[in-house]
């Protein structure tokens, strides 16, 4: 394997982990742990806030779970940094459309006022993605356990992936594509019925866009829809469109991250609005998928979005780690100490600009804080540019 051009290390000055496992930073792409110290498993998730608490629903993916569908988990947090496992929101029921051999993906929950019920929506399918349905489960409590109601093709047509958006007027919308089975490859925004148990009216169609992983963010001035291209578990360049009304007109699409980063190796799943007062911070939340064979090792990439409502632009930049005050929405980026590879001693075939095989770079005289610290390693992999064929 032929690898790396240029390398640097960054040590983050203050400790990231203190006793009692209180997280102080959001570290995109790292393994995240819940308040029990267990790996946080809530993939392709959705987040909803009620009574000052965020609830994060997502797919349970663990090494020990061999079933295709092993459950949907729910976690709660008051600070967006520390997440308590609230258990299984939905468990598989053999012999039904949410059986262990089925696909239950992209859970999103919403509270329905008229029925005083929490409604959990998801993409429901079989293992070959041939059923293309949406599933609905309900519970009087946000953390569930949710009772599975039914799965169906919305408005009698196929549905691929699933996003949910609740508008400021309380009405809720399902976001999905009509799938590869449909020649049109459209993406839809569809209003739900009064009790949020079905969909009833298409309010906008993105004709022939063929995108997935949709979610909508509203700033009070503009709506932004974020969607990814369809490249399986490999990341691609997530796009956004903006509009003053859900029914459009929607802008032309633009990329949310620097090209070449494949949205910092992530796929869109939801957005978070932090800050209770006038100042709001919008956070892009994406999944950094491992391969289909080791989905349990997938990570989360959360990055503050830079939004300009007058131009309708939404961009994210990379940050190794940051902290957020969920109440004020204030984001702080700690300063790290950087060490260039040039400062180190090199063995094997490595050059400062090239590593091969078993080469090493050792950087000495790094002074730590005596407590656990985060270390970032920067490198560039030029395999795609390589002339002689590497055995990859
Ligand atoms: C999934 O559903 C489709 C449509 O009914 C069907 O053609 C396909 O055989 C099913 N796949 C499995 C594994 O049952
Ligand atoms: C809902 O939560 C309340 C309070 O925790 C509990 O008493 C009740 O049993 C829960 N209901 C269901 C259906 O789980
Ligand atoms: C929800 O609304 C539909 C259509 O209006 C109705 O058929 C169904 O019974 C309602 N369900 C609940 C739980 O109210
Ligand atoms: C938004 O974009 C407009 C037009 O480019 C620019 O004038 C304005 O300063 C931007 N606002 C912010 C907050 O960046
Ligand atoms: C790396 O070192 C090991 C042990 O010395 C050796 O077996 C292996 O072939 C080396 N790999 C490369 C790519 O040089």
Short mmCIF file of C-alpha atoms and ligand atoms in Angstrom, two decimals:
data_model
loop_
_atom_site.label_atom_id
_atom_site.label_comp_id
_atom_site.label_asym_id
_atom_site.label_seq_id
_atom_site.Cartn_x
_atom_site.Cartn_y
_atom_site.Cartn_z
CA UNK A 1 0.00 0.00 0.00
CA UNK A 2 1.29 3.42 -0.98
CA UNK A 3 0.00 6.16 1.18
CA UNK A 4 0.47 9.45 2.74
CA UNK A 5 1.67 12.87 1.71
CA UNK A 6 2.47 15.35 4.49
CA UNK A 7 1.55 14.71 8.06
CA UNK A 8 1.07 16.70 11.20
CA UNK A 9 -0.16 16.01 14.69
CA UNK A 10 -2.30 18.26 16.78
CA UNK A 11 -2.60 17.88 20.55
CA UNK A 12 -5.59 19.53 22.08
CA UNK A 13 -4.54 21.49 25.14
CA UNK A 14 -7.36 20.77 27.55
CA UNK A 15 -8.46 17.30 28.47
CA UNK A 16 -11.44 15.92 26.67
CA UNK A 17 -12.43 13.34 29.23
CA UNK A 18 -12.68 14.04 32.93
CA UNK A 19 -13.84 11.73 35.67
CA UNK A 20 -17.49 10.58 35.50
CA UNK A 21 -17.14 10.57 31.74
CA UNK A 22 -18.50 14.00 31.12
CA UNK A 23 -18.00 14.94 27.50
CA UNK A 24 -16.99 18.53 26.92
CA UNK A 25 -16.45 18.39 23.19
CA UNK A 26 -18.13 17.22 20.05
CA UNK A 27 -15.46 15.32 18.14
CA UNK A 28 -16.64 14.61 14.58
CA UNK A 29 -15.63 11.17 13.36
CA UNK A 30 -14.48 9.84 16.76
CA UNK A 31 -16.21 6.96 18.55
CA UNK A 32 -18.82 8.56 20.80
CA UNK A 33 -19.77 7.13 24.18
CA UNK A 34 -23.00 7.48 26.11
CA UNK A 35 -23.24 8.34 29.82
CA UNK A 36 -22.83 4.63 30.69
CA UNK A 37 -19.53 4.55 28.80
CA UNK A 38 -21.02 2.40 26.04
CA UNK A 39 -20.55 3.16 22.35
CA UNK A 40 -23.41 5.42 21.24
CA UNK A 41 -25.39 3.54 18.61
CA UNK A 42 -27.95 5.74 16.87
CA UNK A 43 -27.17 5.68 13.16
CA UNK A 44 -29.10 7.34 10.33
CA UNK A 45 -30.91 9.10 13.12
CA UNK A 46 -33.37 11.84 13.78
CA UNK A 47 -33.42 14.33 16.63
CA UNK A 48 -36.33 16.08 18.32
CA UNK A 49 -36.40 18.52 21.24
CA UNK A 50 -39.11 18.67 23.86
CA UNK A 51 -39.16 20.36 27.31
CA UNK A 52 -35.54 21.41 26.93
CA UNK A 53 -34.31 17.87 26.25
CA UNK A 54 -33.06 16.51 22.92
CA UNK A 55 -33.98 12.97 21.97
CA UNK A 56 -31.86 11.21 19.37
CA UNK A 57 -33.39 8.21 17.63
CA UNK A 58 -31.23 5.97 15.48
CA UNK A 59 -30.49 2.52 14.21
CA UNK A 60 -28.89 0.09 16.62
CA UNK A 61 -25.82 -1.37 14.91
CA UNK A 62 -23.61 -3.53 17.09
CA UNK A 63 -21.04 -6.18 16.38
CA UNK A 64 -22.93 -8.78 18.44
CA UNK A 65 -26.26 -8.19 16.69
CA UNK A 66 -26.45 -10.45 13.67
CA UNK A 67 -29.98 -9.55 12.59
CA UNK A 68 -30.54 -7.07 9.81
CA UNK A 69 -32.95 -5.19 12.07
CA UNK A 70 -31.95 -5.36 15.73
CA UNK A 71 -33.83 -2.30 16.99
CA UNK A 72 -34.05 1.48 17.08
CA UNK A 73 -32.39 3.19 20.04
CA UNK A 74 -33.22 6.47 21.71
CA UNK A 75 -30.85 8.68 23.72
CA UNK A 76 -31.54 11.90 25.63
CA UNK A 77 -29.40 14.94 26.36
CA UNK A 78 -29.82 18.44 27.77
CA UNK A 79 -26.45 19.70 26.49
CA UNK A 80 -25.92 17.90 23.12
CA UNK A 81 -22.62 16.55 24.51
CA UNK A 82 -23.66 13.88 27.00
CA UNK A 83 -26.20 11.30 25.87
CA UNK A 84 -28.13 8.94 28.14
CA UNK A 85 -29.32 5.66 26.69
CA UNK A 86 -33.11 5.57 27.05
CA UNK A 87 -33.31 2.06 25.64
CA UNK A 88 -34.96 0.52 22.62
CA UNK A 89 -37.59 2.77 21.07
CA UNK A 90 -38.66 -0.02 18.72
CA UNK A 91 -37.76 -3.70 18.80
CA UNK A 92 -38.14 -6.27 16.04
CA UNK A 93 -41.31 -8.38 15.95
CA UNK A 94 -40.83 -11.65 14.03
CA UNK A 95 -43.38 -12.31 11.34
CA UNK A 96 -44.17 -8.63 10.77
CA UNK A 97 -42.83 -5.86 8.54
CA UNK A 98 -40.40 -5.02 11.36
CA UNK A 99 -39.09 -8.58 11.71
CA UNK A 100 -35.37 -9.21 12.39
CA UNK A 101 -34.77 -10.03 8.70
CA UNK A 102 -36.29 -6.70 7.61
CA UNK A 103 -34.86 -3.24 7.01
CA UNK A 104 -35.97 -0.52 9.45
CA UNK A 105 -33.98 2.64 8.82
CA UNK A 106 -33.83 6.40 9.34
CA UNK A 107 -36.17 6.77 12.35
CA UNK A 108 -37.73 10.19 13.01
CA UNK A 109 -40.14 11.05 15.83
CA UNK A 110 -42.73 13.81 16.08
CA UNK A 111 -45.36 14.72 18.69
CA UNK A 112 -48.95 14.88 17.53
CA UNK A 113 -50.96 17.42 19.56
CA UNK A 114 -54.50 16.30 18.65
CA UNK A 115 -53.86 12.70 19.71
CA UNK A 116 -51.22 13.55 22.39
CA UNK A 117 -49.11 10.79 20.87
CA UNK A 118 -45.51 10.42 19.78
CA UNK A 119 -45.31 9.06 16.26
CA UNK A 120 -42.16 7.31 15.04
CA UNK A 121 -41.64 7.10 11.27
CA UNK A 122 -39.01 5.11 9.42
CA UNK A 123 -38.11 3.52 6.12
CA UNK A 124 -39.51 -0.04 6.09
CA UNK A 125 -38.25 -2.58 3.59
CA UNK A 126 -37.12 -6.13 2.98
CA UNK A 127 -33.48 -7.12 2.67
CA UNK A 128 -33.36 -6.52 -1.08
CA UNK A 129 -35.04 -3.11 -0.81
CA UNK A 130 -37.95 -4.26 -2.92
CA UNK A 131 -40.86 -3.24 -0.69
CA UNK A 132 -40.01 0.48 -0.49
CA UNK A 133 -42.39 1.43 2.30
CA UNK A 134 -42.73 3.79 5.20
CA UNK A 135 -43.42 2.47 8.68
CA UNK A 136 -45.28 4.07 11.57
CA UNK A 137 -45.21 3.29 15.30
CA UNK A 138 -46.71 5.24 18.20
CA UNK A 139 -46.21 5.72 21.93
CA UNK A 140 -47.64 7.99 24.63
CA UNK A 141 -44.05 8.50 25.85
CA UNK A 142 -41.27 9.92 23.75
CA UNK A 143 -38.82 7.19 24.71
CA UNK A 144 -41.35 4.48 23.88
CA UNK A 145 -41.46 1.57 23.66
CA UNK A 146 -43.28 2.36 20.42
CA UNK A 147 -46.06 0.10 19.15
CA UNK A 148 -45.75 -0.75 15.48
CA UNK A 149 -48.86 0.24 13.51
CA UNK A 150 -48.27 -0.50 9.85
CA UNK A 151 -46.03 -0.05 6.86
CA UNK A 152 -47.23 1.14 3.47
CA UNK A 153 -46.23 2.74 0.21
CA UNK A 154 -47.17 6.42 0.65
CA UNK A 155 -49.90 7.53 -1.74
CA UNK A 156 -49.56 4.03 -3.25
CA UNK A 157 -46.05 4.71 -4.59
CA UNK A 158 -42.55 3.47 -3.63
CA UNK A 159 -40.62 5.34 -0.95
CA UNK A 160 -36.87 5.30 -0.45
CA UNK A 161 -35.10 6.67 2.63
CA UNK A 162 -36.95 8.90 5.04
CA UNK A 163 -36.77 12.40 6.49
CA UNK A 164 -39.33 14.24 8.61
CA UNK A 165 -39.81 17.94 9.16
CA UNK A 166 -42.22 19.68 11.53
CA UNK A 167 -42.95 23.26 10.57
CA UNK A 168 -43.51 26.15 12.98
CA UNK A 169 -47.28 25.89 12.42
CA UNK A 170 -47.17 22.31 13.74
CA UNK A 171 -47.81 20.52 10.46
CA UNK A 172 -45.42 17.72 9.58
CA UNK A 173 -43.91 16.56 6.33
CA UNK A 174 -42.41 13.31 5.07
CA UNK A 175 -39.32 13.64 2.86
CA UNK A 176 -38.36 10.77 0.61
CA UNK A 177 -37.50 9.77 -2.93
CA UNK A 178 -39.81 7.65 -5.00
CA UNK A 179 -36.94 5.29 -5.51
CA UNK A 180 -35.00 3.53 -8.21
CA UNK A 181 -38.08 1.51 -9.13
CA UNK A 182 -39.69 4.68 -10.41
CA UNK A 183 -38.45 5.99 -13.71
CA UNK A 184 -38.83 9.57 -12.52
CA UNK A 185 -36.34 9.42 -9.60
CA UNK A 186 -38.06 12.30 -7.88
CA UNK A 187 -37.66 13.66 -4.35
CA UNK A 188 -40.80 14.65 -2.52
CA UNK A 189 -42.02 16.84 0.31
CA UNK A 190 -45.37 15.41 1.40
CA UNK A 191 -47.68 16.77 4.11
CA UNK A 192 -48.89 14.32 6.74
CA UNK A 193 -52.48 13.93 7.88
CA UNK A 194 -53.80 15.60 11.03
CA UNK A 195 -52.73 12.76 13.33
CA UNK A 196 -49.35 12.16 11.59
CA UNK A 197 -50.10 8.51 10.85
CA UNK A 198 -50.14 8.82 7.07
CA UNK A 199 -49.24 11.23 4.28
CA UNK A 200 -51.84 13.08 2.28
CA UNK A 201 -50.56 15.76 -0.07
CA UNK A 202 -47.42 16.33 -2.13
CA UNK A 203 -46.39 19.96 -1.59
CA UNK A 204 -43.24 19.92 -3.71
CA UNK A 205 -41.47 17.59 -6.13
CA UNK A 206 -37.79 17.81 -7.00
CA UNK A 207 -38.18 16.24 -10.42
CA UNK A 208 -35.52 13.74 -11.44
CA UNK A 209 -32.98 14.57 -8.72
CA UNK A 210 -32.49 11.05 -7.42
CA UNK A 211 -31.13 12.10 -4.02
CA UNK A 212 -31.46 10.51 -0.57
CA UNK A 213 -30.95 11.05 3.17
CA UNK A 214 -33.18 14.17 3.17
CA UNK A 215 -33.77 16.57 6.04
CA UNK A 216 -35.03 20.12 6.35
CA UNK A 217 -33.84 23.00 8.51
CA UNK A 218 -35.83 26.23 9.04
CA UNK A 219 -34.06 29.38 10.26
CA UNK A 220 -37.18 31.49 10.67
CA UNK A 221 -36.47 33.07 7.29
CA UNK A 222 -35.62 30.26 4.92
CA UNK A 223 -36.01 26.54 4.58
CA UNK A 224 -32.97 24.47 3.64
CA UNK A 225 -33.28 20.92 2.44
CA UNK A 226 -30.15 18.78 2.60
CA UNK A 227 -29.81 15.58 0.62
CA UNK A 228 -27.01 13.27 -0.46
CA UNK A 229 -26.40 11.51 -3.73
CA UNK A 230 -26.89 7.76 -3.88
CA UNK A 231 -23.56 6.00 -3.46
CA UNK A 232 -24.47 3.35 -0.89
CA UNK A 233 -22.36 3.60 2.25
CA UNK A 234 -19.66 5.61 0.49
CA UNK A 235 -19.86 9.34 1.20
CA UNK A 236 -20.49 11.91 -1.52
CA UNK A 237 -21.06 15.64 -1.86
CA UNK A 238 -24.23 16.53 0.07
CA UNK A 239 -26.29 19.27 -1.58
CA UNK A 240 -28.69 21.89 -0.28
CA UNK A 241 -31.56 23.83 -1.83
CA UNK A 242 -33.28 26.74 -0.10
CA UNK A 243 -36.72 28.30 -0.28
CA UNK A 244 -38.92 30.82 1.50
CA UNK A 245 -41.85 28.40 1.41
CA UNK A 246 -41.93 24.61 1.57
CA UNK A 247 -44.00 24.63 -1.60
CA UNK A 248 -41.12 26.41 -3.32
CA UNK A 249 -39.80 27.80 -5.50
CA UNK A 250 -36.60 26.07 -4.33
CA UNK A 251 -33.20 27.38 -5.38
CA UNK A 252 -30.74 25.52 -7.57
CA UNK A 253 -28.63 23.08 -5.58
CA UNK A 254 -25.25 23.86 -4.09
CA UNK A 255 -22.68 21.78 -2.24
CA UNK A 256 -22.50 22.23 1.52
CA UNK A 257 -18.80 21.30 1.92
CA UNK A 258 -15.54 21.76 0.07
CA UNK A 259 -15.44 19.50 -2.96
CA UNK A 260 -13.08 16.57 -2.63
CA UNK A 261 -13.97 16.04 1.03
CA UNK A 262 -17.19 14.14 0.26
CA UNK A 263 -18.91 16.25 2.91
CA UNK A 264 -16.05 15.49 5.29
CA UNK A 265 -16.71 11.80 4.71
CA UNK A 266 -20.33 11.87 5.82
CA UNK A 267 -23.91 11.49 4.65
CA UNK A 268 -26.64 13.87 5.82
CA UNK A 269 -29.17 12.63 8.37
CA UNK A 270 -30.55 15.54 10.43
CA UNK A 271 -29.88 19.08 11.62
CA UNK A 272 -29.93 20.49 15.14
CA UNK A 273 -30.99 23.97 16.19
CA UNK A 274 -29.17 25.00 19.37
CA UNK A 275 -29.75 28.18 21.37
CA UNK A 276 -32.88 29.20 23.21
CA UNK A 277 -32.62 32.94 22.70
CA UNK A 278 -32.14 35.13 19.68
CA UNK A 279 -28.83 33.55 18.67
CA UNK A 280 -29.19 30.16 17.05
CA UNK A 281 -26.57 27.70 15.92
CA UNK A 282 -27.49 25.15 13.29
CA UNK A 283 -25.55 21.94 13.32
CA UNK A 284 -25.27 19.60 10.37
CA UNK A 285 -25.43 15.97 11.55
CA UNK A 286 -24.17 13.24 9.27
CA UNK A 287 -23.26 9.58 9.38
CA UNK A 288 -19.72 8.52 8.61
CA UNK A 289 -20.52 5.01 7.53
CA UNK A 290 -18.17 2.09 7.90
CA UNK A 291 -18.63 -0.58 5.25
CA UNK A 292 -21.83 -2.63 5.15
CA UNK A 293 -19.89 -5.50 6.77
CA UNK A 294 -18.94 -3.48 9.87
CA UNK A 295 -21.72 -0.93 10.19
CA UNK A 296 -21.31 -0.96 13.99
CA UNK A 297 -18.08 1.01 13.54
CA UNK A 298 -19.85 3.87 11.77
CA UNK A 299 -19.31 7.31 13.33
CA UNK A 300 -21.07 10.65 13.56
CA UNK A 301 -19.96 13.91 11.99
CA UNK A 302 -21.60 16.98 13.48
CA UNK A 303 -20.42 20.37 12.25
CA UNK A 304 -21.82 23.89 12.77
CA UNK A 305 -23.39 25.24 9.58
CA UNK A 306 -22.62 28.68 8.26
CA UNK A 307 -25.90 29.99 6.87
CA UNK A 308 -26.64 33.19 5.01
CA UNK A 309 -30.40 33.69 4.64
CA UNK A 310 -30.03 36.54 2.19
CA UNK A 311 -28.17 34.36 -0.30
CA UNK A 312 -29.64 31.02 0.82
CA UNK A 313 -26.20 29.51 1.29
CA UNK A 314 -25.41 26.78 3.82
CA UNK A 315 -21.83 25.59 4.27
CA UNK A 316 -19.94 23.44 6.72
CA UNK A 317 -16.24 23.54 7.51
CA UNK A 318 -14.18 20.91 9.27
CA UNK A 319 -13.33 21.26 12.95
CA UNK A 320 -11.38 18.59 14.84
CA UNK A 321 -13.42 19.30 17.92
CA UNK A 322 -15.52 22.04 19.45
CA UNK A 323 -17.79 22.73 22.33
CA UNK A 324 -21.29 24.13 22.25
CA UNK A 325 -23.44 25.79 24.85
CA UNK A 326 -26.84 24.34 24.05
CA UNK A 327 -28.64 27.22 25.80
CA UNK A 328 -26.88 30.16 24.15
CA UNK A 329 -25.92 28.32 20.98
CA UNK A 330 -22.35 29.59 21.40
CA UNK A 331 -19.73 27.37 19.77
CA UNK A 332 -16.11 27.45 20.98
CA UNK A 333 -13.14 26.00 19.17
CA UNK A 334 -10.28 25.14 21.53
CA UNK A 335 -6.74 25.77 20.37
CA UNK A 336 -4.40 22.83 19.93
CA UNK A 337 -0.63 22.58 19.68
CA UNK A 338 0.53 21.52 16.22
CA UNK A 339 3.64 19.47 15.39
CA UNK A 340 4.78 19.15 11.78
CA UNK A 341 6.15 15.85 10.52
CA UNK A 342 9.34 17.71 9.58
CA UNK A 343 10.07 18.05 13.29
CA UNK A 344 10.14 14.28 13.75
CA UNK A 345 12.64 11.52 13.07
CA UNK A 346 11.88 9.18 10.23
CA UNK A 347 12.54 5.49 9.63
CA UNK A 348 12.02 3.23 6.62
CA UNK A 349 10.80 4.49 3.30
CA UNK A 350 9.00 7.49 4.73
CA UNK A 351 9.83 10.97 3.58
CA UNK A 352 8.14 13.90 5.14
CA UNK A 353 6.04 13.90 2.05
CA UNK A 354 5.71 10.15 1.54
CA UNK A 355 5.03 7.07 3.63
CA UNK A 356 5.31 3.55 2.36
CA UNK A 357 4.85 0.17 4.00
CA UNK A 358 6.20 0.06 7.55
CA UNK A 359 7.64 3.55 7.71
CA UNK A 360 7.34 5.69 10.83
CA UNK A 361 7.64 9.28 11.87
CA UNK A 362 8.39 9.90 15.55
CA UNK A 363 7.91 13.29 17.11
CA UNK A 364 9.52 13.71 20.53
CA UNK A 365 9.32 16.22 23.36
CA UNK A 366 5.57 16.62 23.29
CA UNK A 367 4.38 17.86 26.66
CA UNK A 368 0.90 16.76 27.67
CA UNK A 369 -1.45 17.92 30.41
CA UNK A 370 -1.21 14.65 32.34
CA UNK A 371 -4.84 13.95 31.54
CA UNK A 372 -6.40 12.26 28.51
CA UNK A 373 -6.10 14.48 25.46
CA UNK A 374 -7.38 14.39 21.93
CA UNK A 375 -4.84 13.95 19.16
CA UNK A 376 -5.60 14.79 15.54
CA UNK A 377 -3.47 13.38 12.76
CA UNK A 378 -3.52 15.23 9.46
CA UNK A 379 -2.52 13.47 6.30
CA UNK A 380 -3.37 13.37 2.66
CA UNK A 381 -3.87 10.18 0.69
CA UNK A 382 -2.96 10.66 -2.96
CA UNK A 383 -3.81 7.10 -4.07
CA UNK A 384 -6.18 8.46 -6.67
CA UNK A 385 -3.29 10.40 -8.24
CA UNK A 386 -0.77 7.58 -8.08
CA UNK A 387 0.81 6.59 -11.39
CA UNK A 388 2.25 3.17 -10.51
CA UNK A 389 -0.44 0.73 -9.53
CA UNK A 390 -0.74 0.23 -5.78
CA UNK A 391 -2.17 -3.08 -4.63
CA UNK A 392 -5.19 -1.72 -2.82
C1 LIG B 1 -38.58 -7.96 -1.45
O1 LIG B 1 -39.79 -7.52 -2.00
C2 LIG B 1 -39.84 -7.55 -3.41
C3 LIG B 1 -41.19 -6.97 -3.82
O2 LIG B 1 -42.21 -7.67 -3.19
C4 LIG B 1 -39.65 -8.98 -3.90
O3 LIG B 1 -39.62 -9.00 -5.31
C5 LIG B 1 -38.33 -9.52 -3.36
O4 LIG B 1 -38.19 -10.87 -3.70
C6 LIG B 1 -38.32 -9.39 -1.84
N1 LIG B 1 -37.04 -9.81 -1.32
C7 LIG B 1 -36.93 -10.73 -0.37
C8 LIG B 1 -35.56 -11.08 0.10
O5 LIG B 1 -37.92 -11.29 0.11
C1 LIG B 2 -44.89 6.45 30.14
O1 LIG B 2 -44.06 7.05 31.14
C2 LIG B 2 -44.66 7.08 32.42
C3 LIG B 2 -43.77 7.88 33.32
O2 LIG B 2 -42.44 7.46 33.21
C4 LIG B 2 -44.90 5.66 32.91
O3 LIG B 2 -45.54 5.67 34.17
C5 LIG B 2 -45.76 4.92 31.90
O4 LIG B 2 -45.89 3.57 32.27
C6 LIG B 2 -45.17 5.01 30.52
N1 LIG B 2 -46.13 4.43 29.55
C7 LIG B 2 -45.76 3.50 28.66
C8 LIG B 2 -46.84 3.02 27.75
O5 LIG B 2 -44.64 3.05 28.61
C1 LIG B 3 -55.80 9.20 11.96
O1 LIG B 3 -56.46 9.76 10.86
C2 LIG B 3 -57.00 8.83 9.93
C3 LIG B 3 -57.56 9.60 8.74
O2 LIG B 3 -58.14 10.81 9.14
C4 LIG B 3 -58.01 7.93 10.63
O3 LIG B 3 -58.43 6.96 9.72
C5 LIG B 3 -57.35 7.26 11.82
O4 LIG B 3 -58.29 6.51 12.55
C6 LIG B 3 -56.72 8.28 12.73
N1 LIG B 3 -55.98 7.59 13.78
C7 LIG B 3 -55.95 8.01 15.03
C8 LIG B 3 -55.08 7.23 15.98
O5 LIG B 3 -56.58 8.97 15.41
C1 LIG B 4 -24.69 37.31 3.22
O1 LIG B 4 -24.38 37.48 1.86
C2 LIG B 4 -24.49 38.81 1.42
C3 LIG B 4 -24.32 38.82 -0.09
O2 LIG B 4 -23.12 38.16 -0.46
C4 LIG B 4 -23.44 39.66 2.12
O3 LIG B 4 -23.55 40.98 1.74
C5 LIG B 4 -23.68 39.55 3.64
O4 LIG B 4 -22.64 40.21 4.33
C6 LIG B 4 -23.71 38.09 4.08
N1 LIG B 4 -24.12 38.03 5.47
C7 LIG B 4 -23.42 37.36 6.35
C8 LIG B 4 -23.99 37.35 7.74
O5 LIG B 4 -22.39 36.77 6.10
C1 LIG B 5 6.11 -4.84 7.42
O1 LIG B 5 6.89 -5.53 8.39
C2 LIG B 5 6.53 -6.88 8.55
C3 LIG B 5 7.36 -7.45 9.70
O2 LIG B 5 8.70 -7.11 9.57
C4 LIG B 5 6.71 -7.64 7.25
O3 LIG B 5 6.29 -8.97 7.39
C5 LIG B 5 5.88 -6.96 6.17
O4 LIG B 5 6.13 -7.58 4.92
C6 LIG B 5 6.23 -5.49 6.07
N1 LIG B 5 5.31 -4.84 5.13
C7 LIG B 5 5.67 -4.02 4.20
C8 LIG B 5 4.60 -3.47 3.32
O5 LIG B 5 6.83 -3.71 4.02
#
